[in-house]
PDB file of C-alpha atoms in Angstrom:
ATOM      1  CA  MET A  17     -54.812 -18.913 -30.499  1.00  0.00           C
ATOM      2  CA  GLN A  18     -58.526 -18.857 -31.501  1.00  0.00           C
ATOM      3  CA  SER A  19     -60.914 -21.641 -30.319  1.00  0.00           C
ATOM      4  CA  SER A  20     -62.828 -23.614 -32.791  1.00  0.00           C
ATOM      5  CA  GLY A  21     -66.087 -21.715 -31.860  1.00  0.00           C
ATOM      6  CA  HIS A  22     -64.444 -18.470 -32.670  1.00  0.00           C
ATOM      7  CA  ARG A  23     -63.138 -20.081 -36.037  1.00  0.00           C
ATOM      8  CA  PHE A  24     -66.542 -21.016 -37.203  1.00  0.00           C
ATOM      9  CA  ARG A  25     -67.957 -17.561 -36.217  1.00  0.00           C
ATOM     10  CA  ASP A  26     -65.291 -15.694 -38.246  1.00  0.00           C
ATOM     11  CA  VAL A  27     -64.438 -18.098 -40.933  1.00  0.00           C
ATOM     12  CA  ASP A  28     -66.677 -16.443 -43.480  1.00  0.00           C
ATOM     13  CA  HIS A  29     -65.045 -13.030 -42.936  1.00  0.00           C
ATOM     14  CA  HIS A  30     -61.296 -13.756 -42.594  1.00  0.00           C
ATOM     15  CA  PRO A  31     -58.974 -16.328 -44.198  1.00  0.00           C
ATOM     16  CA  LEU A  32     -57.405 -18.799 -42.023  1.00  0.00           C
ATOM     17  CA  LEU A  33     -53.903 -20.012 -41.799  1.00  0.00           C
ATOM     18  CA  SER A  34     -52.587 -23.208 -40.550  1.00  0.00           C
ATOM     19  CA  SER A  35     -49.111 -24.510 -40.245  1.00  0.00           C
ATOM     20  CA  GLU A  36     -49.530 -26.154 -43.671  1.00  0.00           C
ATOM     21  CA  ASP A  37     -50.746 -23.081 -45.586  1.00  0.00           C
ATOM     22  CA  ASP A  38     -48.886 -20.985 -48.216  1.00  0.00           C
ATOM     23  CA  PHE A  39     -47.833 -17.460 -47.367  1.00  0.00           C
ATOM     24  CA  GLU A  40     -48.242 -14.386 -49.610  1.00  0.00           C
ATOM     25  CA  CYS A  41     -46.354 -11.921 -47.430  1.00  0.00           C
ATOM     26  CA  SER A  42     -42.601 -11.453 -47.594  1.00  0.00           C
ATOM     27  CA  SER A  43     -40.575 -11.011 -44.293  1.00  0.00           C
ATOM     28  CA  GLY A  44     -39.302  -7.861 -45.807  1.00  0.00           C
ATOM     29  CA  ASN A  45     -42.488  -6.116 -45.375  1.00  0.00           C
ATOM     30  CA  VAL A  46     -42.869  -6.788 -41.685  1.00  0.00           C
ATOM     31  CA  GLU A  47     -43.009  -3.454 -39.829  1.00  0.00           C
ATOM     32  CA  VAL A  48     -41.733  -2.729 -36.324  1.00  0.00           C
ATOM     33  CA  VAL A  49     -43.053   0.530 -34.767  1.00  0.00           C
ATOM     34  CA  ASP A  50     -41.741   2.298 -31.701  1.00  0.00           C
ATOM     35  CA  ARG A  51     -42.446   5.895 -32.672  1.00  0.00           C
ATOM     36  CA  ILE A  52     -45.246   8.400 -32.168  1.00  0.00           C
ATOM     37  CA  TRP A  53     -48.354   7.482 -34.068  1.00  0.00           C
ATOM     38  CA  PHE A  54     -50.147   9.806 -36.541  1.00  0.00           C
ATOM     39  CA  ILE A  55     -52.898   9.150 -39.112  1.00  0.00           C
ATOM     40  CA  ARG A  56     -52.796  11.222 -42.337  1.00  0.00           C
ATOM     41  CA  ASP A  57     -56.334  11.347 -43.010  1.00  0.00           C
ATOM     42  CA  GLY A  58     -57.660  14.590 -44.414  1.00  0.00           C
ATOM     43  CA  CYS A  59     -61.039  14.496 -42.730  1.00  0.00           C
ATOM     44  CA  GLY A  60     -59.608  13.552 -39.248  1.00  0.00           C
ATOM     45  CA  MET A  61     -56.910  16.201 -39.417  1.00  0.00           C
ATOM     46  CA  VAL A  62     -59.516  18.912 -40.207  1.00  0.00           C
ATOM     47  CA  CYS A  63     -61.825  17.668 -37.336  1.00  0.00           C
ATOM     48  CA  ALA A  64     -58.903  17.637 -35.049  1.00  0.00           C
ATOM     49  CA  VAL A  65     -58.005  21.210 -35.964  1.00  0.00           C
ATOM     50  CA  ILE A  66     -61.682  22.259 -35.656  1.00  0.00           C
ATOM     51  CA  THR A  67     -61.804  20.703 -32.194  1.00  0.00           C
ATOM     52  CA  TRP A  68     -58.694  22.698 -30.938  1.00  0.00           C
ATOM     53  CA  LEU A  69     -60.088  25.939 -32.516  1.00  0.00           C
ATOM     54  CA  LEU A  70     -63.247  25.565 -30.731  1.00  0.00           C
ATOM     55  CA  VAL A  71     -61.629  24.944 -27.317  1.00  0.00           C
ATOM     56  CA  LEU A  72     -59.292  27.961 -27.826  1.00  0.00           C
ATOM     57  CA  TYR A  73     -62.317  30.035 -28.889  1.00  0.00           C
ATOM     58  CA  ALA A  74     -64.153  29.054 -25.538  1.00  0.00           C
ATOM     59  CA  ASP A  75     -60.911  29.924 -23.726  1.00  0.00           C
ATOM     60  CA  PHE A  76     -60.671  33.347 -25.492  1.00  0.00           C
ATOM     61  CA  VAL A  77     -64.342  34.371 -24.703  1.00  0.00           C
ATOM     62  CA  VAL A  78     -64.014  33.042 -20.981  1.00  0.00           C
ATOM     63  CA  THR A  79     -60.821  34.887 -20.354  1.00  0.00           C
ATOM     64  CA  PHE A  80     -60.971  38.076 -22.286  1.00  0.00           C
ATOM     65  CA  VAL A  81     -64.672  38.699 -22.529  1.00  0.00           C
ATOM     66  CA  MET A  82     -65.892  37.607 -19.178  1.00  0.00           C
ATOM     67  CA  LEU A  83     -63.110  37.257 -16.518  1.00  0.00           C
ATOM     68  CA  LEU A  84     -60.567  39.902 -17.264  1.00  0.00           C
ATOM     69  CA  PRO A  85     -63.190  42.731 -17.530  1.00  0.00           C
ATOM     70  CA  SER A  86     -64.664  41.689 -14.161  1.00  0.00           C
ATOM     71  CA  LYS A  87     -64.282  43.951 -11.143  1.00  0.00           C
ATOM     72  CA  ASP A  88     -64.045  40.760  -8.674  1.00  0.00           C
ATOM     73  CA  TYR A  89     -60.385  39.845  -8.627  1.00  0.00           C
ATOM     74  CA  TRP A  90     -60.971  36.551  -6.890  1.00  0.00           C
ATOM     75  CA  TYR A  91     -63.722  35.444  -8.936  1.00  0.00           C
ATOM     76  CA  SER A  92     -61.604  36.115 -12.097  1.00  0.00           C
ATOM     77  CA  LEU A  93     -58.633  34.542 -10.802  1.00  0.00           C
ATOM     78  CA  ILE A  94     -60.123  31.305  -9.351  1.00  0.00           C
ATOM     79  CA  ASN A  95     -62.335  30.646 -12.522  1.00  0.00           C
ATOM     80  CA  GLY A  96     -59.370  31.602 -14.758  1.00  0.00           C
ATOM     81  CA  ILE A  97     -57.276  28.963 -13.235  1.00  0.00           C
ATOM     82  CA  VAL A  98     -59.761  26.278 -13.165  1.00  0.00           C
ATOM     83  CA  PHE A  99     -61.107  26.824 -16.691  1.00  0.00           C
ATOM     84  CA  ASN A 100     -57.610  27.112 -18.182  1.00  0.00           C
ATOM     85  CA  SER A 101     -56.358  24.059 -16.218  1.00  0.00           C
ATOM     86  CA  LEU A 102     -59.315  22.005 -17.505  1.00  0.00           C
ATOM     87  CA  ALA A 103     -58.626  23.260 -21.141  1.00  0.00           C
ATOM     88  CA  VAL A 104     -54.941  22.190 -20.812  1.00  0.00           C
ATOM     89  CA  LEU A 105     -56.050  18.830 -19.613  1.00  0.00           C
ATOM     90  CA  ALA A 106     -58.669  18.251 -22.292  1.00  0.00           C
ATOM     91  CA  LEU A 107     -56.289  19.289 -25.207  1.00  0.00           C
ATOM     92  CA  SER A 108     -53.471  17.226 -23.531  1.00  0.00           C
ATOM     93  CA  SER A 109     -55.731  14.236 -23.442  1.00  0.00           C
ATOM     94  CA  HIS A 110     -56.796  14.923 -27.177  1.00  0.00           C
ATOM     95  CA  LEU A 111     -53.200  14.874 -28.252  1.00  0.00           C
ATOM     96  CA  ARG A 112     -52.385  11.653 -26.315  1.00  0.00           C
ATOM     97  CA  THR A 113     -55.467  10.055 -28.055  1.00  0.00           C
ATOM     98  CA  MET A 114     -54.510  11.121 -31.459  1.00  0.00           C
ATOM     99  CA  LEU A 115     -50.707  10.363 -31.099  1.00  0.00           C
ATOM    100  CA  THR A 116     -50.852   6.940 -29.281  1.00  0.00           C
ATOM    101  CA  ASP A 117     -50.858   3.910 -31.114  1.00  0.00           C
ATOM    102  CA  PRO A 118     -54.320   2.466 -30.235  1.00  0.00           C
ATOM    103  CA  GLY A 119     -53.026  -1.174 -30.603  1.00  0.00           C
ATOM    104  CA  ALA A 120     -52.168  -1.695 -34.261  1.00  0.00           C
ATOM    105  CA  VAL A 121     -51.056  -5.148 -35.312  1.00  0.00           C
ATOM    106  CA  PRO A 122     -47.638  -4.903 -37.190  1.00  0.00           C
ATOM    107  CA  LYS A 123     -48.309  -5.049 -40.887  1.00  0.00           C
ATOM    108  CA  GLY A 124     -47.088  -7.963 -42.863  1.00  0.00           C
ATOM    109  CA  ASN A 125     -46.330 -10.236 -39.967  1.00  0.00           C
ATOM    110  CA  ALA A 126     -48.163 -13.213 -41.486  1.00  0.00           C
ATOM    111  CA  THR A 127     -44.922 -14.695 -42.891  1.00  0.00           C
ATOM    112  CA  LYS A 128     -43.440 -18.259 -42.927  1.00  0.00           C
ATOM    113  CA  GLU A 129     -40.816 -17.141 -40.404  1.00  0.00           C
ATOM    114  CA  TYR A 130     -43.265 -15.691 -37.991  1.00  0.00           C
ATOM    115  CA  MET A 131     -45.574 -18.566 -38.217  1.00  0.00           C
ATOM    116  CA  GLU A 132     -42.649 -20.965 -37.427  1.00  0.00           C
ATOM    117  CA  SER A 133     -41.781 -19.031 -34.406  1.00  0.00           C
ATOM    118  CA  LEU A 134     -45.404 -19.577 -33.201  1.00  0.00           C
ATOM    119  CA  GLN A 135     -44.705 -23.410 -32.933  1.00  0.00           C
ATOM    120  CA  LEU A 136     -48.285 -24.247 -33.931  1.00  0.00           C
ATOM    121  CA  LYS A 137     -49.470 -27.571 -33.240  1.00  0.00           C
ATOM    122  CA  PRO A 138     -51.078 -29.665 -36.194  1.00  0.00           C
ATOM    123  CA  GLY A 139     -54.648 -28.425 -36.658  1.00  0.00           C
ATOM    124  CA  GLU A 140     -54.231 -25.230 -34.901  1.00  0.00           C
ATOM    125  CA  VAL A 141     -55.747 -22.318 -36.668  1.00  0.00           C
ATOM    126  CA  ILE A 142     -55.015 -18.563 -36.536  1.00  0.00           C
ATOM    127  CA  TYR A 143     -56.437 -15.666 -38.532  1.00  0.00           C
ATOM    128  CA  LYS A 144     -55.046 -13.581 -41.299  1.00  0.00           C
ATOM    129  CA  CYS A 145     -56.164 -10.287 -42.290  1.00  0.00           C
ATOM    130  CA  PRO A 146     -56.120  -9.975 -46.088  1.00  0.00           C
ATOM    131  CA  LYS A 147     -55.935  -6.188 -46.139  1.00  0.00           C
ATOM    132  CA  CYS A 148     -52.825  -5.500 -44.001  1.00  0.00           C
ATOM    133  CA  CYS A 149     -51.493  -9.096 -44.240  1.00  0.00           C
ATOM    134  CA  SER A 150     -51.048  -9.623 -40.563  1.00  0.00           C
ATOM    135  CA  ILE A 151     -51.924 -12.280 -37.954  1.00  0.00           C
ATOM    136  CA  LYS A 152     -55.006 -11.035 -36.484  1.00  0.00           C
ATOM    137  CA  PRO A 153     -55.398 -11.426 -32.721  1.00  0.00           C
ATOM    138  CA  GLU A 154     -58.494 -12.132 -30.931  1.00  0.00           C
ATOM    139  CA  ARG A 155     -60.810  -9.086 -30.585  1.00  0.00           C
ATOM    140  CA  ALA A 156     -58.801  -7.158 -33.394  1.00  0.00           C
ATOM    141  CA  HIS A 157     -60.622  -5.563 -36.110  1.00  0.00           C
ATOM    142  CA  HIS A 158     -59.374  -3.764 -39.298  1.00  0.00           C
ATOM    143  CA  CYS A 159     -59.841  -0.035 -39.737  1.00  0.00           C
ATOM    144  CA  SER A 160     -60.307   1.069 -43.257  1.00  0.00           C
ATOM    145  CA  ILE A 161     -59.039   4.564 -42.319  1.00  0.00           C
ATOM    146  CA  CYS A 162     -56.015   3.578 -40.364  1.00  0.00           C
ATOM    147  CA  LYS A 163     -55.382   0.685 -42.737  1.00  0.00           C
ATOM    148  CA  ARG A 164     -54.381  -1.446 -39.902  1.00  0.00           C
ATOM    149  CA  CYS A 165     -55.910  -4.207 -37.518  1.00  0.00           C
ATOM    150  CA  ILE A 166     -56.442  -2.664 -34.232  1.00  0.00           C
ATOM    151  CA  ARG A 167     -56.587  -4.653 -30.815  1.00  0.00           C
ATOM    152  CA  LYS A 168     -59.969  -4.152 -29.001  1.00  0.00           C
ATOM    153  CA  MET A 169     -60.898  -1.423 -31.555  1.00  0.00           C
ATOM    154  CA  ASP A 170     -63.896   0.425 -30.214  1.00  0.00           C
ATOM    155  CA  HIS A 171     -64.495   2.903 -33.162  1.00  0.00           C
ATOM    156  CA  HIS A 172     -62.690   5.323 -35.227  1.00  0.00           C
ATOM    157  CA  CYS A 173     -63.309   8.753 -34.057  1.00  0.00           C
ATOM    158  CA  PRO A 174     -62.494  11.592 -36.614  1.00  0.00           C
ATOM    159  CA  TRP A 175     -62.501  14.246 -33.824  1.00  0.00           C
ATOM    160  CA  VAL A 176     -59.255  12.741 -32.555  1.00  0.00           C
ATOM    161  CA  ASN A 177     -58.106  11.421 -35.932  1.00  0.00           C
ATOM    162  CA  ASN A 178     -57.545   7.987 -34.701  1.00  0.00           C
ATOM    163  CA  CYS A 179     -59.162   4.704 -33.672  1.00  0.00           C
ATOM    164  CA  VAL A 180     -60.024   4.170 -29.938  1.00  0.00           C
ATOM    165  CA  GLY A 181     -58.467   0.912 -29.019  1.00  0.00           C
ATOM    166  CA  GLU A 182     -56.517  -1.007 -26.428  1.00  0.00           C
ATOM    167  CA  ASN A 183     -53.830   1.475 -25.847  1.00  0.00           C
ATOM    168  CA  ASN A 184     -55.450   4.873 -25.937  1.00  0.00           C
ATOM    169  CA  GLN A 185     -59.007   4.290 -24.670  1.00  0.00           C
ATOM    170  CA  LYS A 186     -58.101   5.901 -21.282  1.00  0.00           C
ATOM    171  CA  PHE A 187     -57.043   9.154 -23.010  1.00  0.00           C
ATOM    172  CA  PHE A 188     -60.107   9.227 -24.982  1.00  0.00           C
ATOM    173  CA  VAL A 189     -62.211   8.796 -21.901  1.00  0.00           C
ATOM    174  CA  LEU A 190     -60.280  11.687 -20.205  1.00  0.00           C
ATOM    175  CA  PHE A 191     -60.751  13.661 -23.326  1.00  0.00           C
ATOM    176  CA  THR A 192     -64.478  13.326 -23.187  1.00  0.00           C
ATOM    177  CA  MET A 193     -64.631  13.889 -19.438  1.00  0.00           C
ATOM    178  CA  TYR A 194     -62.531  17.288 -19.493  1.00  0.00           C
ATOM    179  CA  ILE A 195     -64.406  18.690 -22.465  1.00  0.00           C
ATOM    180  CA  ALA A 196     -67.796  17.943 -20.543  1.00  0.00           C
ATOM    181  CA  LEU A 197     -66.313  19.673 -17.426  1.00  0.00           C
ATOM    182  CA  ILE A 198     -65.208  22.900 -19.269  1.00  0.00           C
ATOM    183  CA  SER A 199     -68.549  22.833 -21.277  1.00  0.00           C
ATOM    184  CA  VAL A 200     -70.430  22.876 -17.795  1.00  0.00           C
ATOM    185  CA  HIS A 201     -68.014  25.626 -16.410  1.00  0.00           C
ATOM    186  CA  ALA A 202     -68.414  27.788 -19.595  1.00  0.00           C
ATOM    187  CA  LEU A 203     -72.270  27.487 -19.353  1.00  0.00           C
ATOM    188  CA  ILE A 204     -72.181  28.625 -15.818  1.00  0.00           C
ATOM    189  CA  LEU A 205     -69.890  31.447 -16.472  1.00  0.00           C
ATOM    190  CA  CYS A 206     -72.216  32.510 -19.369  1.00  0.00           C
ATOM    191  CA  GLY A 207     -75.095  32.385 -17.076  1.00  0.00           C
ATOM    192  CA  PHE A 208     -73.398  34.725 -14.452  1.00  0.00           C
ATOM    193  CA  GLN A 209     -72.197  37.127 -17.302  1.00  0.00           C
ATOM    194  CA  PHE A 210     -75.587  37.688 -18.553  1.00  0.00           C
ATOM    195  CA  PHE A 211     -76.662  38.339 -14.970  1.00  0.00           C
ATOM    196  CA  PHE A 212     -74.153  40.820 -14.276  1.00  0.00           C
ATOM    197  CA  CYS A 213     -74.419  42.504 -17.553  1.00  0.00           C
ATOM    198  CA  ILE A 214     -78.143  42.813 -17.275  1.00  0.00           C
ATOM    199  CA  ARG A 215     -77.869  44.035 -13.698  1.00  0.00           C
ATOM    200  CA  GLU A 216     -75.197  46.666 -14.658  1.00  0.00           C
ATOM    201  CA  GLN A 217     -74.284  48.467 -17.904  1.00  0.00           C
ATOM    202  CA  TRP A 218     -73.581  46.270 -20.793  1.00  0.00           C
ATOM    203  CA  SER A 219     -70.616  48.691 -21.700  1.00  0.00           C
ATOM    204  CA  GLU A 220     -69.145  48.154 -18.222  1.00  0.00           C
ATOM    205  CA  CYS A 221     -69.167  44.431 -17.981  1.00  0.00           C
ATOM    206  CA  SER A 222     -66.991  43.547 -20.988  1.00  0.00           C
ATOM    207  CA  GLY A 223     -64.254  45.232 -22.978  1.00  0.00           C
ATOM    208  CA  PHE A 224     -65.988  44.611 -26.228  1.00  0.00           C
ATOM    209  CA  SER A 225     -69.236  46.377 -27.583  1.00  0.00           C
ATOM    210  CA  PRO A 226     -72.440  45.023 -26.186  1.00  0.00           C
ATOM    211  CA  PRO A 227     -73.641  43.434 -29.701  1.00  0.00           C
ATOM    212  CA  VAL A 228     -70.157  41.633 -30.087  1.00  0.00           C
ATOM    213  CA  THR A 229     -70.341  40.562 -26.312  1.00  0.00           C
ATOM    214  CA  VAL A 230     -73.751  39.138 -26.741  1.00  0.00           C
ATOM    215  CA  ILE A 231     -72.873  37.274 -30.084  1.00  0.00           C
ATOM    216  CA  LEU A 232     -69.766  35.881 -28.561  1.00  0.00           C
ATOM    217  CA  ILE A 233     -71.386  34.616 -25.378  1.00  0.00           C
ATOM    218  CA  ILE A 234     -74.513  33.072 -27.188  1.00  0.00           C
ATOM    219  CA  PHE A 235     -72.136  31.372 -29.726  1.00  0.00           C
ATOM    220  CA  LEU A 236     -70.059  30.043 -26.624  1.00  0.00           C
ATOM    221  CA  CYS A 237     -73.456  28.857 -25.028  1.00  0.00           C
ATOM    222  CA  LEU A 238     -74.466  27.004 -28.105  1.00  0.00           C
ATOM    223  CA  GLU A 239     -70.923  25.378 -28.321  1.00  0.00           C
ATOM    224  CA  GLY A 240     -70.932  24.321 -24.646  1.00  0.00           C
ATOM    225  CA  LEU A 241     -74.409  22.784 -25.137  1.00  0.00           C
ATOM    226  CA  LEU A 242     -73.355  20.864 -28.145  1.00  0.00           C
ATOM    227  CA  PHE A 243     -70.148  19.725 -26.585  1.00  0.00           C
ATOM    228  CA  LEU A 244     -71.548  18.832 -23.393  1.00  0.00           C
ATOM    229  CA  THR A 245     -74.179  16.638 -25.054  1.00  0.00           C
ATOM    230  CA  PHE A 246     -71.771  14.973 -27.204  1.00  0.00           C
ATOM    231  CA  THR A 247     -69.038  14.197 -24.687  1.00  0.00           C
ATOM    232  CA  SER A 248     -71.392  13.174 -21.941  1.00  0.00           C
ATOM    233  CA  VAL A 249     -72.907  10.535 -24.194  1.00  0.00           C
ATOM    234  CA  MET A 250     -69.663   9.292 -25.294  1.00  0.00           C
ATOM    235  CA  PHE A 251     -68.122   9.350 -21.852  1.00  0.00           C
ATOM    236  CA  GLY A 252     -71.282   7.103 -20.470  1.00  0.00           C
ATOM    237  CA  THR A 253     -70.924   4.665 -23.458  1.00  0.00           C
ATOM    238  CA  GLN A 254     -67.262   4.316 -22.889  1.00  0.00           C
ATOM    239  CA  LEU A 255     -67.467   3.671 -19.151  1.00  0.00           C
ATOM    240  CA  HIS A 256     -70.255   1.271 -20.081  1.00  0.00           C
ATOM    241  CA  SER A 257     -68.094  -0.673 -22.430  1.00  0.00           C
ATOM    242  CA  ILE A 258     -65.255  -0.749 -20.050  1.00  0.00           C
ATOM    243  CA  CYS A 259     -67.256  -2.011 -17.267  1.00  0.00           C
ATOM    244  CA  ASN A 260     -68.776  -4.685 -19.507  1.00  0.00           C
ATOM    245  CA  ASP A 261     -65.451  -5.586 -21.230  1.00  0.00           C
ATOM    246  CA  GLU A 262     -67.238  -5.175 -24.731  1.00  0.00           C
ATOM    247  CA  THR A 263     -66.302  -2.711 -27.391  1.00  0.00           C
ATOM    248  CA  GLU A 264     -68.847  -0.739 -29.605  1.00  0.00           C
ATOM    249  CA  ILE A 265     -68.026  -2.801 -32.605  1.00  0.00           C
ATOM    250  CA  GLU A 266     -68.493  -6.163 -30.600  1.00  0.00           C
ATOM    251  CA  ARG A 267     -71.798  -4.904 -29.192  1.00  0.00           C
ATOM    252  CA  LEU A 268     -73.013  -3.775 -32.678  1.00  0.00           C
ATOM    253  CA  LYS A 269     -72.110  -7.013 -34.297  1.00  0.00           C
ATOM    254  CA  ASN A 270     -73.607  -8.717 -31.192  1.00  0.00           C
ATOM    255  CA  GLU A 271     -70.463 -10.885 -30.801  1.00  0.00           C
ATOM    256  CA  LYS A 272     -70.622 -13.649 -28.173  1.00  0.00           C
ATOM    257  CA  PRO A 273     -67.509 -13.355 -25.949  1.00  0.00           C
ATOM    258  CA  THR A 274     -64.928 -15.938 -26.380  1.00  0.00           C
ATOM    259  CA  TRP A 275     -62.554 -14.240 -23.930  1.00  0.00           C
ATOM    260  CA  GLU A 276     -62.712 -14.148 -19.989  1.00  0.00           C
ATOM    261  CA  ARG A 277     -64.512 -10.769 -19.281  1.00  0.00           C
ATOM    262  CA  LYS A 278     -63.029  -8.210 -16.849  1.00  0.00           C
ATOM    263  CA  LEU A 279     -66.253  -6.781 -15.592  1.00  0.00           C
ATOM    264  CA  ARG A 280     -66.782  -3.474 -13.752  1.00  0.00           C
ATOM    265  CA  TRP A 281     -63.861  -2.625 -11.394  1.00  0.00           C
ATOM    266  CA  GLU A 282     -61.407  -5.094 -13.063  1.00  0.00           C
ATOM    267  CA  GLY A 283     -62.028  -3.445 -16.414  1.00  0.00           C
ATOM    268  CA  MET A 284     -61.567   0.034 -15.029  1.00  0.00           C
ATOM    269  CA  LYS A 285     -58.242  -1.111 -13.604  1.00  0.00           C
ATOM    270  CA  THR A 286     -57.199  -2.673 -16.851  1.00  0.00           C
ATOM    271  CA  VAL A 287     -58.021   0.443 -18.996  1.00  0.00           C
ATOM    272  CA  PHE A 288     -56.758   3.121 -16.450  1.00  0.00           C
ATOM    273  CA  GLY A 289     -53.924   1.097 -15.085  1.00  0.00           C
ATOM    274  CA  GLY A 290     -53.765  -0.381 -11.661  1.00  0.00           C
ATOM    275  CA  GLN A 291     -55.567   0.827  -8.373  1.00  0.00           C
ATOM    276  CA  PRO A 292     -57.432   4.071  -8.361  1.00  0.00           C
ATOM    277  CA  SER A 293     -55.025   7.056  -8.048  1.00  0.00           C
ATOM    278  CA  PHE A 294     -54.345  10.468  -9.473  1.00  0.00           C
ATOM    279  CA  LEU A 295     -52.775   8.706 -12.480  1.00  0.00           C
ATOM    280  CA  TRP A 296     -56.324   7.598 -13.543  1.00  0.00           C
ATOM    281  CA  ILE A 297     -57.238  11.151 -14.364  1.00  0.00           C
ATOM    282  CA  ASN A 298     -53.639  12.287 -15.557  1.00  0.00           C
ATOM    283  CA  PRO A 299     -53.248  12.493 -19.404  1.00  0.00           C
ATOM    284  CA  PHE A 300     -49.519  12.906 -19.031  1.00  0.00           C
ATOM    285  CA  SER A 301     -48.996   9.359 -17.215  1.00  0.00           C
ATOM    286  CA  GLY A 302     -46.738   7.010 -19.111  1.00  0.00           C
ATOM    287  CA  ILE A 303     -45.348   9.708 -21.498  1.00  0.00           C
ATOM    288  CA  ARG A 304     -41.858   9.098 -22.665  1.00  0.00           C
ATOM    289  CA  ILE A 305     -39.677  11.677 -24.602  1.00  0.00           C
ATOM    290  CA  ARG A 306     -38.252  10.389 -27.732  1.00  0.00           C
ATOM    291  CA  ARG A 307     -35.986  11.861 -30.523  1.00  0.00           C
ATOM    292  CA  LEU A 308     -38.205  12.926 -33.457  1.00  0.00           C
ATOM    293  CA  ILE A 309     -37.231  10.527 -36.368  1.00  0.00           C
ATOM    294  CA  PRO A 310     -39.335  10.884 -39.635  1.00  0.00           C
ATOM    295  CA  ARG A 311     -40.169   7.708 -41.219  1.00  0.00           C
ATOM    296  CA  THR A 312     -41.615   6.533 -44.624  1.00  0.00           C
ATOM    297  CA  LEU A 313     -44.093   3.676 -44.731  1.00  0.00           C
ATOM    298  CA  LYS A 314     -44.629   1.763 -47.899  1.00  0.00           C
ATOM    299  CA  GLY A 315     -48.344   1.865 -48.649  1.00  0.00           C
ATOM    300  CA  GLY A 316     -49.195   3.040 -45.088  1.00  0.00           C
ATOM    301  CA  ALA A 317     -51.714   5.747 -43.934  1.00  0.00           C
ATOM    302  CA  GLU A 318     -49.755   6.746 -40.863  1.00  0.00           C
ATOM    303  CA  PHE A 319     -46.820   8.947 -40.439  1.00  0.00           C
ATOM    304  CA  ALA A 320     -44.710   8.192 -37.338  1.00  0.00           C
ATOM    305  CA  VAL A 321     -42.143  10.444 -35.949  1.00  0.00           C
TER     306      VAL A 321
END
């Protein structure tokens, strides 16, 4: 339930409902979601595919251009295991971010039946989103791409084709962290590779011709620098938001908090789940296997299976 201070802050942006108001949403449009989440956005899907292709390209260059041709068995083995493990963790975190419901409010729940179940007292006010016809919880914002109100929405990221919100922020943080780590690792390996190739014959340090080897490694260096810069900045801003219990949207709008903030350590435990453990950095935590069921949503932008 919103406080009166919050009501006056948002009253110009969102229609209000009270127990005496009329309802435009029928109960037949209420949506219950318990399936994998996926956003059918063309730009987001293209960006997600590009992300995977770039990671796979880096893995190809590291594995087949730099490590396998190396004469040092243990150097190739250890770096191959580390790099490929980080790549798997990064892509798994990307999938979890993309396929996890970020905290969407059910569509069309602003019905008379639902309002009556809330047992509102006279004069109590709640918020209705006119775009998705749902009761809008505190700190929720409407995403025009997902076409849903998202709890604790931080931003919509096309590279993961999803919003970053209450339920998938952990996986987004892990995605940026693991991408930054494999970028650093790739840059270090590129430096060693150039050193080895200059010290020896270029034709002996790679299975590819010298010009092709140079082009592949230079492109990998550029990719690593770009990814490292982007993901490091995002990783830092996400940790800052978590420790201050303030989403990027709330910071940009300069919204005054009407909630009890969970600062620093409490915020980290809320997002990553409980006390510090291996589960904090595990993108497979909490995963549940369900039978795939196709579903059609009326007027929706997402496809759940």
